[in-house]
Amino acid sequence: MSMHENGTAVSEARAPEREEARPPEREEDRSPRPAEARTVPREERPSVHAAGPTPGQVRHLTRLLASEIGLTFRRPRNLAMLGVLAVVPVLVGVAVRVASDGDAGGSIIGQIAGNGLMLTFAAFAVMMPIVLPLTVSVVAGDAIAGEAAQGTLRYLLVAPVGRTRLLLVKYANVVVFCLAACALVALSALAAGLVLFPVGPVTLLSGTTIPAADALLRVGVVVLYTAAGMAALGAVALAISTLTEAPIGAVAASVVLVVVSQVLTAIPQVAVVRPVLLTSWWGEFDGALRAPVAFDQMGQGLLAFAAYVLVFGSLAWSRFTSKDITA
């Protein structure tokens, strides 16, 4: 036997001895490694987004949205603003009641004394320029920046919803608030109009008289249209809210944009920019006060609102999904 064959035989004979001499594995050695130390091959990772949200995720999103809505309507600041929205139509009605002896005709304000239902349309005409936008800007501007300022945003992101779905929940909460605010204005104005003025057939701006029941349907159209306009502003304020961690800055920037837009709308020399200004479409709710209803101009306004939601919603998504959350 050669020396090489002899060495090979000795090595093979000692291999079992080394296996027997190896100390047994400890219990902690057999335990799985921590999650951060393990790697899962890409092809073995489960695809969560491919199959869409699971029922558990849908329930979680529903609970999260309900929690957001409840928190929004429990905050004293928001309740105070809703109280102002409810009081302003009453003040307008009382002022018209005290100052007018009859139907002044012509404008919406002038017709309040002759028919209490017109107070609803007058309330929206008075509150659309600043009161409603300010209220919506406070809620939407605080949606992301407020959470970051309080240090609760990163805890929300721990929940298994993802940033995109969390942003959608935040915006859905803003839309619900816009609808509730506009409905509150309408209900307050209707109640004040019934108490302070006679109610009957309504004479529209086009001169046509319609029954009171039809006028109530048109009030619903105005509420939905106005809520859509405020939801578009909510998308703008939400996008600004993702750019800062100071909620007062997001609110102030949103209000400044509204004021500047309204100033530009009032200047004839820059009339060319009116179609791209959000505020220039808010007043188109008066299409519901014409016979037939001016669905064409209101439809254009809804398209403008949708464009604002798409553009600023995309901006908010791009910023929120890529920013570092430090608070």
GROMACS .gro file of C-alpha atoms in nm:
model
  327
    1MET     CA    1   0.000   0.000   0.000
    2SER     CA    2   0.138   0.337  -0.094
    3MET     CA    3   0.178   0.623   0.152
    4HIS     CA    4  -0.100   0.819  -0.019
    5GLU     CA    5  -0.349   0.532   0.013
    6ASN     CA    6  -0.243   0.480   0.372
    7GLY     CA    7  -0.308   0.847   0.457
    8THR     CA    8  -0.649   0.837   0.293
    9ALA     CA    9  -0.750   0.532   0.495
   10VAL     CA   10  -0.639   0.696   0.818
   11SER     CA   11  -0.841   1.010   0.737
   12GLU     CA   12  -1.152   0.807   0.663
   13ALA     CA   13  -1.111   0.617   0.985
   14ARG     CA   14  -1.081   0.935   1.191
   15ALA     CA   15  -1.383   1.108   1.035
   16PRO     CA   16  -1.639   0.922   1.251
   17GLU     CA   17  -1.431   0.999   1.557
   18ARG     CA   18  -1.448   1.373   1.480
   19GLU     CA   19  -1.823   1.348   1.426
   20GLU     CA   20  -1.858   1.170   1.762
   21ALA     CA   21  -1.635   1.423   1.935
   22ARG     CA   22  -1.841   1.722   1.812
   23PRO     CA   23  -2.033   1.868   2.109
   24PRO     CA   24  -2.412   1.844   2.085
   25GLU     CA   25  -2.602   2.151   1.968
   26ARG     CA   26  -2.736   2.371   2.242
   27GLU     CA   27  -3.106   2.447   2.251
   28GLU     CA   28  -3.046   2.813   2.179
   29ASP     CA   29  -2.834   2.720   1.876
   30ARG     CA   30  -3.130   2.539   1.724
   31SER     CA   31  -3.365   2.833   1.776
   32PRO     CA   32  -3.443   3.042   1.469
   33ARG     CA   33  -3.235   3.351   1.410
   34PRO     CA   34  -3.390   3.694   1.461
   35ALA     CA   35  -3.605   3.832   1.181
   36GLU     CA   36  -3.348   4.093   1.087
   37ALA     CA   37  -3.077   3.826   1.044
   38ARG     CA   38  -3.279   3.601   0.816
   39THR     CA   39  -3.311   3.650   0.446
   40VAL     CA   40  -3.589   3.521   0.229
   41PRO     CA   41  -3.517   3.461  -0.137
   42ARG     CA   42  -3.709   3.705  -0.359
   43GLU     CA   43  -3.895   3.425  -0.531
   44GLU     CA   44  -4.014   3.284  -0.196
   45ARG     CA   45  -4.145   3.610  -0.054
   46PRO     CA   46  -4.522   3.626  -0.052
   47SER     CA   47  -4.674   3.884  -0.283
   48VAL     CA   48  -4.917   4.086  -0.073
   49HIS     CA   49  -5.009   4.352  -0.325
   50ALA     CA   50  -5.063   4.113  -0.613
   51ALA     CA   51  -5.384   3.974  -0.469
   52GLY     CA   52  -5.509   4.309  -0.333
   53PRO     CA   53  -5.604   4.386   0.026
   54THR     CA   54  -5.711   4.094   0.239
   55PRO     CA   55  -6.033   4.099   0.445
   56GLY     CA   56  -5.823   4.163   0.754
   57GLN     CA   57  -5.661   4.464   0.592
   58VAL     CA   58  -6.000   4.597   0.483
   59ARG     CA   59  -6.129   4.568   0.840
   60HIS     CA   60  -5.819   4.740   0.968
   61LEU     CA   61  -5.861   5.024   0.715
   62THR     CA   62  -6.225   5.060   0.815
   63ARG     CA   63  -6.135   5.081   1.183
   64LEU     CA   64  -5.859   5.328   1.106
   65LEU     CA   65  -6.095   5.550   0.905
   66ALA     CA   66  -6.358   5.533   1.179
   67SER     CA   67  -6.092   5.628   1.433
   68GLU     CA   68  -5.980   5.923   1.218
   69ILE     CA   69  -6.335   6.047   1.173
   70GLY     CA   70  -6.410   6.012   1.543
   71LEU     CA   71  -6.092   6.198   1.636
   72THR     CA   72  -6.171   6.477   1.389
   73PHE     CA   73  -6.522   6.533   1.520
   74ARG     CA   74  -6.414   6.512   1.885
   75ARG     CA   75  -6.146   6.779   1.873
   76PRO     CA   76  -6.264   7.099   2.045
   77ARG     CA   77  -6.107   7.313   1.771
   78ASN     CA   78  -6.302   7.138   1.497
   79LEU     CA   79  -6.623   7.145   1.699
   80ALA     CA   80  -6.577   7.520   1.748
   81MET     CA   81  -6.536   7.571   1.374
   82LEU     CA   82  -6.846   7.363   1.304
   83GLY     CA   83  -7.030   7.579   1.556
   84VAL     CA   84  -6.928   7.889   1.361
   85LEU     CA   85  -7.054   7.729   1.040
   86ALA     CA   86  -7.390   7.669   1.207
   87VAL     CA   87  -7.416   8.021   1.351
   88VAL     CA   88  -7.329   8.224   1.039
   89PRO     CA   89  -7.650   8.134   0.845
   90VAL     CA   90  -7.857   8.229   1.152
   91LEU     CA   91  -7.678   8.565   1.173
   92VAL     CA   92  -7.741   8.628   0.804
   93GLY     CA   93  -8.108   8.546   0.848
   94VAL     CA   94  -8.146   8.769   1.155
   95ALA     CA   95  -7.970   9.056   0.976
   96VAL     CA   96  -8.201   9.028   0.676
   97ARG     CA   97  -8.505   8.997   0.902
   98VAL     CA   98  -8.416   9.313   1.093
   99ALA     CA   99  -8.310   9.520   0.792
  100SER     CA  100  -8.573   9.418   0.534
  101ASP     CA  101  -8.946   9.493   0.520
  102GLY     CA  102  -9.015   9.273   0.218
  103ASP     CA  103  -8.879   9.102  -0.085
  104ALA     CA  104  -8.594   9.303  -0.231
  105GLY     CA  105  -8.591   9.085  -0.544
  106GLY     CA  106  -8.301   9.030  -0.781
  107SER     CA  107  -8.011   8.885  -0.588
  108ILE     CA  108  -8.008   8.579  -0.365
  109ILE     CA  109  -7.973   8.794  -0.053
  110GLY     CA  110  -8.264   9.012  -0.161
  111GLN     CA  111  -8.500   8.717  -0.197
  112ILE     CA  112  -8.446   8.582   0.155
  113ALA     CA  113  -8.715   8.803   0.309
  114GLY     CA  114  -8.975   8.669   0.067
  115ASN     CA  115  -8.882   8.301   0.104
  116GLY     CA  116  -8.686   8.137   0.381
  117LEU     CA  117  -8.554   7.862   0.151
  118MET     CA  118  -8.337   8.121  -0.024
  119LEU     CA  119  -8.141   8.163   0.299
  120THR     CA  120  -7.967   7.833   0.224
  121PHE     CA  121  -7.833   7.953  -0.109
  122ALA     CA  122  -7.742   8.291   0.041
  123ALA     CA  123  -7.550   8.121   0.324
  124PHE     CA  124  -7.329   7.934   0.077
  125ALA     CA  125  -7.276   8.253  -0.126
  126VAL     CA  126  -7.158   8.432   0.191
  127MET     CA  127  -6.943   8.150   0.333
  128MET     CA  128  -6.777   8.013   0.018
  129PRO     CA  129  -6.513   8.289  -0.014
  130ILE     CA  130  -6.336   8.241   0.320
  131VAL     CA  131  -6.530   8.073   0.606
  132LEU     CA  132  -6.572   7.726   0.453
  133PRO     CA  133  -6.221   7.721   0.295
  134LEU     CA  134  -6.063   7.821   0.626
  135THR     CA  135  -6.243   7.542   0.810
  136VAL     CA  136  -6.140   7.279   0.555
  137SER     CA  137  -5.782   7.407   0.541
  138VAL     CA  138  -5.744   7.365   0.917
  139VAL     CA  139  -5.854   7.000   0.908
  140ALA     CA  140  -5.668   6.901   0.590
  141GLY     CA  141  -5.353   7.097   0.671
  142ASP     CA  142  -5.330   6.924   1.008
  143ALA     CA  143  -5.380   6.573   0.865
  144ILE     CA  144  -5.012   6.485   0.814
  145ALA     CA  145  -4.820   6.781   0.956
  146GLY     CA  146  -5.013   6.762   1.282
  147GLU     CA  147  -4.926   6.395   1.330
  148ALA     CA  148  -4.560   6.470   1.256
  149ALA     CA  149  -4.554   6.761   1.500
  150GLN     CA  150  -4.704   6.546   1.778
  151GLY     CA  151  -4.467   6.258   1.708
  152THR     CA  152  -4.746   6.010   1.631
  153LEU     CA  153  -4.695   5.971   1.257
  154ARG     CA  154  -4.435   5.694   1.278
  155TYR     CA  155  -4.657   5.499   1.516
  156LEU     CA  156  -4.938   5.512   1.261
  157LEU     CA  157  -4.699   5.373   1.001
  158VAL     CA  158  -4.628   5.071   1.224
  159ALA     CA  159  -4.980   4.951   1.144
  160PRO     CA  160  -4.993   4.710   0.847
  161VAL     CA  161  -5.160   4.954   0.607
  162GLY     CA  162  -4.873   5.115   0.420
  163ARG     CA  163  -4.818   5.480   0.347
  164THR     CA  164  -5.041   5.490   0.040
  165ARG     CA  165  -5.341   5.349   0.223
  166LEU     CA  166  -5.278   5.571   0.523
  167LEU     CA  167  -5.278   5.875   0.294
  168LEU     CA  168  -5.604   5.758   0.137
  169VAL     CA  169  -5.758   5.721   0.483
  170LYS     CA  170  -5.647   6.073   0.572
  171TYR     CA  171  -5.802   6.215   0.256
  172ALA     CA  172  -6.122   6.015   0.300
  173ASN     CA  173  -6.152   6.170   0.645
  174VAL     CA  174  -6.113   6.517   0.489
  175VAL     CA  175  -6.387   6.440   0.234
  176VAL     CA  176  -6.623   6.325   0.510
  177PHE     CA  177  -6.555   6.646   0.701
  178CYS     CA  178  -6.622   6.859   0.391
  179LEU     CA  179  -6.955   6.685   0.333
  180ALA     CA  180  -7.053   6.719   0.699
  181ALA     CA  181  -6.959   7.089   0.706
  182CYS     CA  182  -7.161   7.171   0.394
  183ALA     CA  183  -7.460   6.970   0.518
  184LEU     CA  184  -7.444   7.153   0.853
  185VAL     CA  185  -7.454   7.491   0.676
  186ALA     CA  186  -7.758   7.382   0.473
  187LEU     CA  187  -7.946   7.244   0.774
  188SER     CA  188  -7.876   7.552   0.986
  189ALA     CA  189  -7.989   7.783   0.706
  190LEU     CA  190  -8.304   7.579   0.644
  191ALA     CA  191  -8.396   7.585   1.013
  192ALA     CA  192  -8.335   7.959   1.041
  193GLY     CA  193  -8.527   8.026   0.720
  194LEU     CA  194  -8.829   7.830   0.839
  195VAL     CA  195  -8.837   8.019   1.167
  196LEU     CA  196  -8.768   8.372   1.043
  197PHE     CA  197  -8.937   8.390   0.702
  198PRO     CA  198  -9.235   8.253   0.512
  199VAL     CA  199  -9.174   7.947   0.298
  200GLY     CA  200  -9.332   7.870  -0.035
  201PRO     CA  201  -9.257   7.835  -0.406
  202VAL     CA  202  -8.909   7.962  -0.492
  203THR     CA  203  -8.839   8.207  -0.772
  204LEU     CA  204  -8.509   8.113  -0.934
  205LEU     CA  205  -8.247   8.353  -1.069
  206SER     CA  206  -8.376   8.281  -1.419
  207GLY     CA  207  -8.725   8.401  -1.319
  208THR     CA  208  -8.893   8.060  -1.310
  209THR     CA  209  -9.094   7.963  -1.002
  210ILE     CA  210  -9.063   7.608  -0.870
  211PRO     CA  211  -9.236   7.428  -0.579
  212ALA     CA  212  -9.069   7.417  -0.239
  213ALA     CA  213  -9.006   7.040  -0.272
  214ASP     CA  214  -8.808   7.096  -0.592
  215ALA     CA  215  -8.616   7.373  -0.418
  216LEU     CA  216  -8.513   7.128  -0.146
  217LEU     CA  217  -8.375   6.892  -0.410
  218ARG     CA  218  -8.172   7.178  -0.551
  219VAL     CA  219  -8.039   7.248  -0.202
  220GLY     CA  220  -7.906   6.891  -0.200
  221VAL     CA  221  -7.736   6.953  -0.536
  222VAL     CA  222  -7.572   7.267  -0.397
  223VAL     CA  223  -7.449   7.079  -0.089
  224LEU     CA  224  -7.288   6.805  -0.298
  225TYR     CA  225  -7.131   7.051  -0.543
  226THR     CA  226  -6.992   7.269  -0.265
  227ALA     CA  227  -6.857   6.965  -0.081
  228ALA     CA  228  -6.677   6.859  -0.401
  229GLY     CA  229  -6.518   7.203  -0.427
  230MET     CA  230  -6.405   7.189  -0.064
  231ALA     CA  231  -6.270   6.836  -0.116
  232ALA     CA  232  -6.053   6.971  -0.399
  233LEU     CA  233  -5.918   7.234  -0.160
  234GLY     CA  234  -5.864   6.954   0.092
  235ALA     CA  235  -5.638   6.775  -0.158
  236VAL     CA  236  -5.431   7.095  -0.197
  237ALA     CA  237  -5.399   7.140   0.180
  238LEU     CA  238  -5.314   6.771   0.227
  239ALA     CA  239  -5.034   6.798  -0.029
  240ILE     CA  240  -4.895   7.101   0.153
  241SER     CA  241  -4.927   6.911   0.480
  242THR     CA  242  -4.686   6.644   0.352
  243LEU     CA  243  -4.422   6.911   0.281
  244THR     CA  244  -4.388   7.039   0.637
  245GLU     CA  245  -4.403   6.930   0.998
  246ALA     CA  246  -4.563   7.257   1.111
  247PRO     CA  247  -4.943   7.231   1.084
  248ILE     CA  248  -4.993   7.606   1.121
  249GLY     CA  249  -4.767   7.655   0.819
  250ALA     CA  250  -4.974   7.414   0.609
  251VAL     CA  251  -5.298   7.585   0.711
  252ALA     CA  252  -5.159   7.933   0.646
  253ALA     CA  253  -5.022   7.835   0.305
  254SER     CA  254  -5.358   7.687   0.203
  255VAL     CA  255  -5.549   7.999   0.310
  256VAL     CA  256  -5.300   8.227   0.135
  257LEU     CA  257  -5.345   8.029  -0.187
  258VAL     CA  258  -5.723   8.071  -0.159
  259VAL     CA  259  -5.696   8.446  -0.101
  260VAL     CA  260  -5.448   8.497  -0.386
  261SER     CA  261  -5.665   8.290  -0.617
  262GLN     CA  262  -5.972   8.497  -0.532
  263VAL     CA  263  -5.782   8.822  -0.590
  264LEU     CA  264  -5.667   8.701  -0.932
  265THR     CA  265  -6.023   8.598  -1.014
  266ALA     CA  266  -6.144   8.952  -0.943
  267ILE     CA  267  -5.887   9.123  -1.168
  268PRO     CA  268  -6.014   9.155  -1.528
  269GLN     CA  269  -5.663   9.195  -1.669
  270VAL     CA  270  -5.570   8.838  -1.570
  271ALA     CA  271  -5.896   8.679  -1.676
  272VAL     CA  272  -5.699   8.434  -1.889
  273VAL     CA  273  -5.592   8.242  -1.576
  274ARG     CA  274  -5.942   8.209  -1.431
  275PRO     CA  275  -6.014   7.862  -1.578
  276VAL     CA  276  -5.716   7.715  -1.390
  277LEU     CA  277  -5.801   7.877  -1.055
  278LEU     CA  278  -5.989   7.659  -0.809
  279THR     CA  279  -6.185   7.944  -0.655
  280SER     CA  280  -6.327   8.055  -0.990
  281TRP     CA  281  -6.539   7.736  -1.000
  282TRP     CA  282  -6.678   7.750  -0.648
  283GLY     CA  283  -6.949   7.999  -0.735
  284GLU     CA  284  -7.090   7.780  -1.012
  285PHE     CA  285  -7.328   7.623  -0.760
  286ASP     CA  286  -7.574   7.893  -0.866
  287GLY     CA  287  -7.637   7.677  -1.172
  288ALA     CA  288  -7.882   7.494  -0.946
  289LEU     CA  289  -8.085   7.816  -0.923
  290ARG     CA  290  -8.162   7.828  -1.292
  291ALA     CA  291  -8.422   7.656  -1.507
  292PRO     CA  292  -8.317   7.421  -1.641
  293VAL     CA  293  -8.030   7.341  -1.407
  294ALA     CA  294  -7.702   7.449  -1.566
  295PHE     CA  295  -7.543   7.106  -1.557
  296ASP     CA  296  -7.289   7.207  -1.821
  297GLN     CA  297  -7.120   7.474  -1.610
  298MET     CA  298  -7.148   7.266  -1.294
  299GLY     CA  299  -7.003   6.969  -1.482
  300GLN     CA  300  -6.705   7.177  -1.587
  301GLY     CA  301  -6.658   7.277  -1.225
  302LEU     CA  302  -6.662   6.913  -1.116
  303LEU     CA  303  -6.400   6.831  -1.380
  304ALA     CA  304  -6.182   7.113  -1.248
  305PHE     CA  305  -6.222   6.979  -0.894
  306ALA     CA  306  -6.127   6.629  -1.011
  307ALA     CA  307  -5.819   6.766  -1.185
  308TYR     CA  308  -5.707   6.938  -0.865
  309VAL     CA  309  -5.759   6.620  -0.665
  310LEU     CA  310  -5.559   6.418  -0.919
  311VAL     CA  311  -5.267   6.662  -0.944
  312PHE     CA  312  -5.229   6.748  -0.577
  313GLY     CA  313  -5.318   6.397  -0.466
  314SER     CA  314  -5.032   6.267  -0.680
  315LEU     CA  315  -4.801   6.530  -0.532
  316ALA     CA  316  -4.902   6.428  -0.180
  317TRP     CA  317  -4.851   6.058  -0.260
  318SER     CA  318  -4.510   6.118  -0.418
  319ARG     CA  319  -4.389   6.320  -0.121
  320PHE     CA  320  -4.541   6.108   0.155
  321THR     CA  321  -4.421   5.773   0.021
  322SER     CA  322  -4.064   5.894  -0.027
  323LYS     CA  323  -4.000   6.119   0.275
  324ASP     CA  324  -3.813   6.007   0.587
  325ILE     CA  325  -4.042   5.993   0.888
  326THR     CA  326  -3.847   6.127   1.185
  327ALA     CA  327  -4.134   6.209   1.419
   0.00000   0.00000   0.00000
